[in-house]
mmCIF file of C-alpha atoms and ligand atoms in Angstrom:
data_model
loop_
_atom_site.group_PDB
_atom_site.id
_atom_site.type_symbol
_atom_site.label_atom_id
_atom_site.label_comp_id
_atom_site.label_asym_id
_atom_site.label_seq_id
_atom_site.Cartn_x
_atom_site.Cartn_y
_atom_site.Cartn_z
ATOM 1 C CA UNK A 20 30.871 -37.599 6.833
ATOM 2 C CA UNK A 21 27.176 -36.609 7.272
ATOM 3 C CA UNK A 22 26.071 -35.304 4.225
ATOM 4 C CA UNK A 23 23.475 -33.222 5.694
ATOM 5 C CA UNK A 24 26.193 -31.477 7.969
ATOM 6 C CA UNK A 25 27.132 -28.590 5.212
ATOM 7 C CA UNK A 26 23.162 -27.532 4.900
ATOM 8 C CA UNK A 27 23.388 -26.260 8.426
ATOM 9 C CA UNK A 28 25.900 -23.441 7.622
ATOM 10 C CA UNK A 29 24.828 -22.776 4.223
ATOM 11 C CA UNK A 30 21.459 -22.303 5.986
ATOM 12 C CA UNK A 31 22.670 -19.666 8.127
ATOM 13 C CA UNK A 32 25.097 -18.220 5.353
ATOM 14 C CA UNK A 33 21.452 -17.253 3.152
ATOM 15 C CA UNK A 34 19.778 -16.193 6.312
ATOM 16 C CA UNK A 35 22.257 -13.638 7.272
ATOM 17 C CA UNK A 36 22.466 -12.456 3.635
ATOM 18 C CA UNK A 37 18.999 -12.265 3.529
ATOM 19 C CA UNK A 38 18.680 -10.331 6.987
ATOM 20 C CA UNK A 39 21.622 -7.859 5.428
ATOM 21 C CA UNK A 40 19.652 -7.364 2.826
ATOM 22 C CA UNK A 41 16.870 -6.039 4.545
ATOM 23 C CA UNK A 42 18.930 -3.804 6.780
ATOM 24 C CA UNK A 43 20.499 -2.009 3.509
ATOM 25 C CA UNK A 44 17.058 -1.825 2.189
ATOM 26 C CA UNK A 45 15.842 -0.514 5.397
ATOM 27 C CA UNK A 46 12.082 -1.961 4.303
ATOM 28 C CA UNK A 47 10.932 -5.217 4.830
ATOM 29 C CA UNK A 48 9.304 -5.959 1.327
ATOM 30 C CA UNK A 49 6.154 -7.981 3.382
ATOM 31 C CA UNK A 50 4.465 -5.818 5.122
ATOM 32 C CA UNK A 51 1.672 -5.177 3.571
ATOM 33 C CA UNK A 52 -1.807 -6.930 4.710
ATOM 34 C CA UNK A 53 -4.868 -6.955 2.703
ATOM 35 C CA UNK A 54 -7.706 -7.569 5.646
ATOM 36 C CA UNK A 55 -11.825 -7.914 6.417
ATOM 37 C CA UNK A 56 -14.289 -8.507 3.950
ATOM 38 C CA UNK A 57 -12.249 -9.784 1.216
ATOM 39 C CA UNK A 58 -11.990 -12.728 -0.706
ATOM 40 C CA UNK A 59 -8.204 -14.134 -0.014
ATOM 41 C CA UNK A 60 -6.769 -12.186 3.280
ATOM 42 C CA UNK A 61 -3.153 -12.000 2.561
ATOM 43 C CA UNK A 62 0.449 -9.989 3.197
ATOM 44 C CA UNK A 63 1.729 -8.425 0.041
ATOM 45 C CA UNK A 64 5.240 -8.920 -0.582
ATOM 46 C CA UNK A 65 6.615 -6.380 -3.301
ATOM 47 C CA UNK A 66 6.806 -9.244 -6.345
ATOM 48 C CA UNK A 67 3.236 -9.195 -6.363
ATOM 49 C CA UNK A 68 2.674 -4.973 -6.577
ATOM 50 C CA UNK A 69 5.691 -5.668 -9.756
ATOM 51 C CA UNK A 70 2.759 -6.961 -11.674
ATOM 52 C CA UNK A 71 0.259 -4.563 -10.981
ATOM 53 C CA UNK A 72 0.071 -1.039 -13.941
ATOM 54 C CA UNK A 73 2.151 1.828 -12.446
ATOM 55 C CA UNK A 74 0.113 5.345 -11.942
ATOM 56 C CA UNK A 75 1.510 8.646 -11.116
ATOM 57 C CA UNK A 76 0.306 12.198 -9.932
ATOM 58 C CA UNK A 77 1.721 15.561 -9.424
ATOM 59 C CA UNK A 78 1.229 17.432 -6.537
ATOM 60 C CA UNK A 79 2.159 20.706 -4.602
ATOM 61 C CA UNK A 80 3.315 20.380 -1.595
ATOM 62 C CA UNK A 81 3.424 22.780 1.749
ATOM 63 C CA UNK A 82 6.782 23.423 0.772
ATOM 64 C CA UNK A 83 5.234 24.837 -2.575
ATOM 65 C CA UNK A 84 7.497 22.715 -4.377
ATOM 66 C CA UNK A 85 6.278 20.144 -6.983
ATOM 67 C CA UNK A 86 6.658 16.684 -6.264
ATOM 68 C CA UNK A 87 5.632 13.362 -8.548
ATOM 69 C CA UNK A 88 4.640 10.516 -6.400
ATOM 70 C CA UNK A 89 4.110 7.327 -8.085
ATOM 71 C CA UNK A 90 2.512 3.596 -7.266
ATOM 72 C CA UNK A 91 -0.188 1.366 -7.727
ATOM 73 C CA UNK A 92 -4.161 2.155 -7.686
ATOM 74 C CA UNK A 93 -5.656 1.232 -4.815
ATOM 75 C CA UNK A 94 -8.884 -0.762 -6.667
ATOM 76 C CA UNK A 95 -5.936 -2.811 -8.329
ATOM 77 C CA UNK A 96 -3.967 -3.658 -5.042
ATOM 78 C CA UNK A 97 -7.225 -4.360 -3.249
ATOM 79 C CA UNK A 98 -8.129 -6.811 -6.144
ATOM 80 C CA UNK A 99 -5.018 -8.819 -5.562
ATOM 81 C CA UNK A 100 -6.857 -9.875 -2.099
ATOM 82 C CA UNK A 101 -10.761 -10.094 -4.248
ATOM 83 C CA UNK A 102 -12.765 -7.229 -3.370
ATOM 84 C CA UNK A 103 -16.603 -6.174 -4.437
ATOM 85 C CA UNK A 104 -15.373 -3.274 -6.762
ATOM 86 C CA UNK A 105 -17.370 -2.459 -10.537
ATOM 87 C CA UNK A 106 -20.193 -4.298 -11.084
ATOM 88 C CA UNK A 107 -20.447 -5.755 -7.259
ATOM 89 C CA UNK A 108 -20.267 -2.192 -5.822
ATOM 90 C CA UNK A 109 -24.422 -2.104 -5.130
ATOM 91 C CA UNK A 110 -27.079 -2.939 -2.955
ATOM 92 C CA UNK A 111 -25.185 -3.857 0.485
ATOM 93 C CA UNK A 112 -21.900 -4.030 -1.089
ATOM 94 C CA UNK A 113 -21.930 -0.360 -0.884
ATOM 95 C CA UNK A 114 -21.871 -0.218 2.871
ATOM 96 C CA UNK A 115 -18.412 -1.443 3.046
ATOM 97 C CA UNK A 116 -15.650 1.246 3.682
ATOM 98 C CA UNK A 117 -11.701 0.952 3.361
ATOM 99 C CA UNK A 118 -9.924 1.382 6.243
ATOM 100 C CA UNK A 119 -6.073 2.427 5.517
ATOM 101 C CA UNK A 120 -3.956 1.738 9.200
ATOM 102 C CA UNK A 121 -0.507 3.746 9.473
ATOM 103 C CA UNK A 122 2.342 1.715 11.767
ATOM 104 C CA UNK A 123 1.392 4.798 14.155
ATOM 105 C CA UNK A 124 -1.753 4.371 14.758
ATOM 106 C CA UNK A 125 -2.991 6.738 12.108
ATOM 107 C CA UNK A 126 -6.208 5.832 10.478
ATOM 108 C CA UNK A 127 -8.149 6.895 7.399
ATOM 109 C CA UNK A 128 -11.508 5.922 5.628
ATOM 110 C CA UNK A 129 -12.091 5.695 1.945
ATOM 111 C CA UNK A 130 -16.032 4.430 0.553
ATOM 112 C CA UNK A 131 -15.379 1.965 -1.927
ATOM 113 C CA UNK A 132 -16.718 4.046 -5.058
ATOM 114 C CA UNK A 133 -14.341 6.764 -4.150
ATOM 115 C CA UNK A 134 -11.748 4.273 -5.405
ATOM 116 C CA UNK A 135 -13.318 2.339 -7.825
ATOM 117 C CA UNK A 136 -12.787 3.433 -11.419
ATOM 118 C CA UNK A 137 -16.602 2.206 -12.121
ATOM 119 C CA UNK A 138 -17.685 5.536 -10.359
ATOM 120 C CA UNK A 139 -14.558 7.687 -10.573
ATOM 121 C CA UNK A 140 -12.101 9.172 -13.067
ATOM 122 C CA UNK A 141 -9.843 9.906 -9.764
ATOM 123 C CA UNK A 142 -7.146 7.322 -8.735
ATOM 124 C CA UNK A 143 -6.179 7.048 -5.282
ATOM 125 C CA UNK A 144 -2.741 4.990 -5.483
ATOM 126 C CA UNK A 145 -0.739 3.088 -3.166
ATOM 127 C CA UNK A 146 2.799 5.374 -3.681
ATOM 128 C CA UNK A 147 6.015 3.605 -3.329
ATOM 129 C CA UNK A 148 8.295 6.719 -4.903
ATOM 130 C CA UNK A 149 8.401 10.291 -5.029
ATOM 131 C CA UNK A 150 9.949 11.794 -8.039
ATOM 132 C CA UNK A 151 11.816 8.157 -8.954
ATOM 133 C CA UNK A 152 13.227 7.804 -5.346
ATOM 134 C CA UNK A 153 11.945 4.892 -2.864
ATOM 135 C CA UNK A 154 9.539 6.807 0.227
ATOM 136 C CA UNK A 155 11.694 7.490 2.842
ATOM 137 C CA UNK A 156 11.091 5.459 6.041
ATOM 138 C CA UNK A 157 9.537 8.247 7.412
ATOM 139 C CA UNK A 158 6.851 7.672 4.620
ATOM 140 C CA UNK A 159 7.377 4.514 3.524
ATOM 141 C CA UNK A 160 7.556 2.230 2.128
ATOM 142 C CA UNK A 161 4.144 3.263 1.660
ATOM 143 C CA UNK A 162 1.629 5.945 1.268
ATOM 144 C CA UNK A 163 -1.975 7.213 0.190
ATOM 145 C CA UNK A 164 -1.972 9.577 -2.543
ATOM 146 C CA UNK A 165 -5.882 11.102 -3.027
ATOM 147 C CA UNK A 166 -5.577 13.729 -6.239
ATOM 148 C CA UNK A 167 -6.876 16.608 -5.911
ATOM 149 C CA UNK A 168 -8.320 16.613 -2.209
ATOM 150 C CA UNK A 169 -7.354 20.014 -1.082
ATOM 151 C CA UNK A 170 -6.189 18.879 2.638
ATOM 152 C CA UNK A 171 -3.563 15.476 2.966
ATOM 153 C CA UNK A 172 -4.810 14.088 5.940
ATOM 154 C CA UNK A 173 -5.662 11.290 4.091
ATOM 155 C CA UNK A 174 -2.652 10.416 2.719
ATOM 156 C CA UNK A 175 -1.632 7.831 5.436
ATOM 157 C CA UNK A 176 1.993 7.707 5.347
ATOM 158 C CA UNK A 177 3.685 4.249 6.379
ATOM 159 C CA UNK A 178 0.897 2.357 5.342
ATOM 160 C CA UNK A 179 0.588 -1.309 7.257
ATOM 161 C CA UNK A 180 -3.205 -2.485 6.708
ATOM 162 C CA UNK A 181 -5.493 -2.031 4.248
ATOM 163 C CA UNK A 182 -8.884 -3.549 5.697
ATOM 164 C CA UNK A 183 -12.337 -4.014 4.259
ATOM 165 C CA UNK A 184 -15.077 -3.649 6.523
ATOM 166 C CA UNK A 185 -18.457 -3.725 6.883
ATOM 167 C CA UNK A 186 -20.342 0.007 8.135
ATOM 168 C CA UNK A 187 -23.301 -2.157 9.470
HETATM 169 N N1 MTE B 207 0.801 7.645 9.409
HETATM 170 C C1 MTE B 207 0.419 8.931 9.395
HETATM 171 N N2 MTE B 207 0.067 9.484 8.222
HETATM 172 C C2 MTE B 207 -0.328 10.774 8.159
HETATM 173 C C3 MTE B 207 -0.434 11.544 9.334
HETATM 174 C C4 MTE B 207 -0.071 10.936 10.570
HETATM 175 O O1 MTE B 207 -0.101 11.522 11.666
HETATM 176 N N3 MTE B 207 0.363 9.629 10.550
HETATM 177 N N4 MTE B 207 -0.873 12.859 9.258
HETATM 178 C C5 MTE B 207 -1.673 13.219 8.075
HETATM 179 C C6 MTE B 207 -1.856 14.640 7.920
HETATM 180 S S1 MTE B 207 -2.988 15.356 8.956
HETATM 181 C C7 MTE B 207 -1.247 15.367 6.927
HETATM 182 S S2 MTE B 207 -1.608 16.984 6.666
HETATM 183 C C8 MTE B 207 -0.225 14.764 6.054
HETATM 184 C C9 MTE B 207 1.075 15.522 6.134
HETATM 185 O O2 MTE B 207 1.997 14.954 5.282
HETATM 186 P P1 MTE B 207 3.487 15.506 5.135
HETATM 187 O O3 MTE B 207 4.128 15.353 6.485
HETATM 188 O O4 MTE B 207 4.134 14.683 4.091
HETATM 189 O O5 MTE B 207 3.369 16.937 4.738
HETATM 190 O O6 MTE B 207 0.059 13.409 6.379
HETATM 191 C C10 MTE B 207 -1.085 12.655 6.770
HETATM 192 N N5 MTE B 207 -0.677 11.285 6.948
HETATM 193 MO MO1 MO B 208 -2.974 17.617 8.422
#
């Protein structure tokens, strides 16, 4: 017998667990792209946010209830890709501008020093959960969270692209 012949169906054994996997999930863990003026363009696949420090914020909601949404800070997910935060934030470094895209169309700006912890005590975070719970799809698998900015329009839910880019 061939003894390549059994790789076939084990193949297609892993694929269709794999695929399963996803659908039970419901999120496909590589979604994520890390775009423009960077040093290393690149899709994020959830193993590499599991090394990144975990930050968390409480915040009212319409509803008036509390919620805790938790993730990683932007300046840290951004450096996974090489970006000109801290001391490279000056001369025409600071014309660049983060550009969060939604998997609707939605789009948001950020300047650089509003999420670099070199100029600001704030952290705007990548959130994955909201009180301990996975984003629902409808959010997910994830959103801006800007503390303390009065209106949310900001915080881009379903989250695709996160792209560096040039104002001039
Ligand atoms: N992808 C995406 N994100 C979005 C929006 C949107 O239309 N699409 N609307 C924004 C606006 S204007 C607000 S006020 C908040 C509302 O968030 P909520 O539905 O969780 O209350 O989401 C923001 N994030
Ligand atoms: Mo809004």
């Amino acid at each position: 017998m061939n003894p390549f012949r059994p790789a076939f169906p084990l193949c297609l054994l892993l694929g269709l667990a794999t695929l399963s996997l996803r659908a039970q999930t419901g999120t496909d863990p590589a979604t994520l792209r890390l775009e423009g003026e960077v040093t290393k363009p690149m899709t994020l696949g959830k193993g590499d946010l599991f090394k990144l420090k975990r930050t968390e914020h409480r915040a009212k909601e319409a509803d008036g209830k509390q919620y805790t949404y938790s993730g990683y800070a932007l300046a840290d997910v951004l450096q996974l890709a090489g970006v000109t935060l801290g001391s490279q934030l000056k001369g025409d470094n600071l014309a660049k501008y983060l550009l969060v895209q939604a998997s609707d169309g939605y789009e948001a700006v950020f300047a650089l020093p509003e999420l670099d912890p070199a100029f600001t005590d704030r952290v705007l975070f990548l959130a994955d959960q909201r009180d301990g719970q996975p984003l629902p799809d409808s959010e997910g698998p994830y959103r801006i969270v800007v503390p303390g900015e009065k209106r949310h329009a900001r915080w881009v839910r379903q989250v695709v692209t996160l792209k560096v880019l040039f104002a001039k």
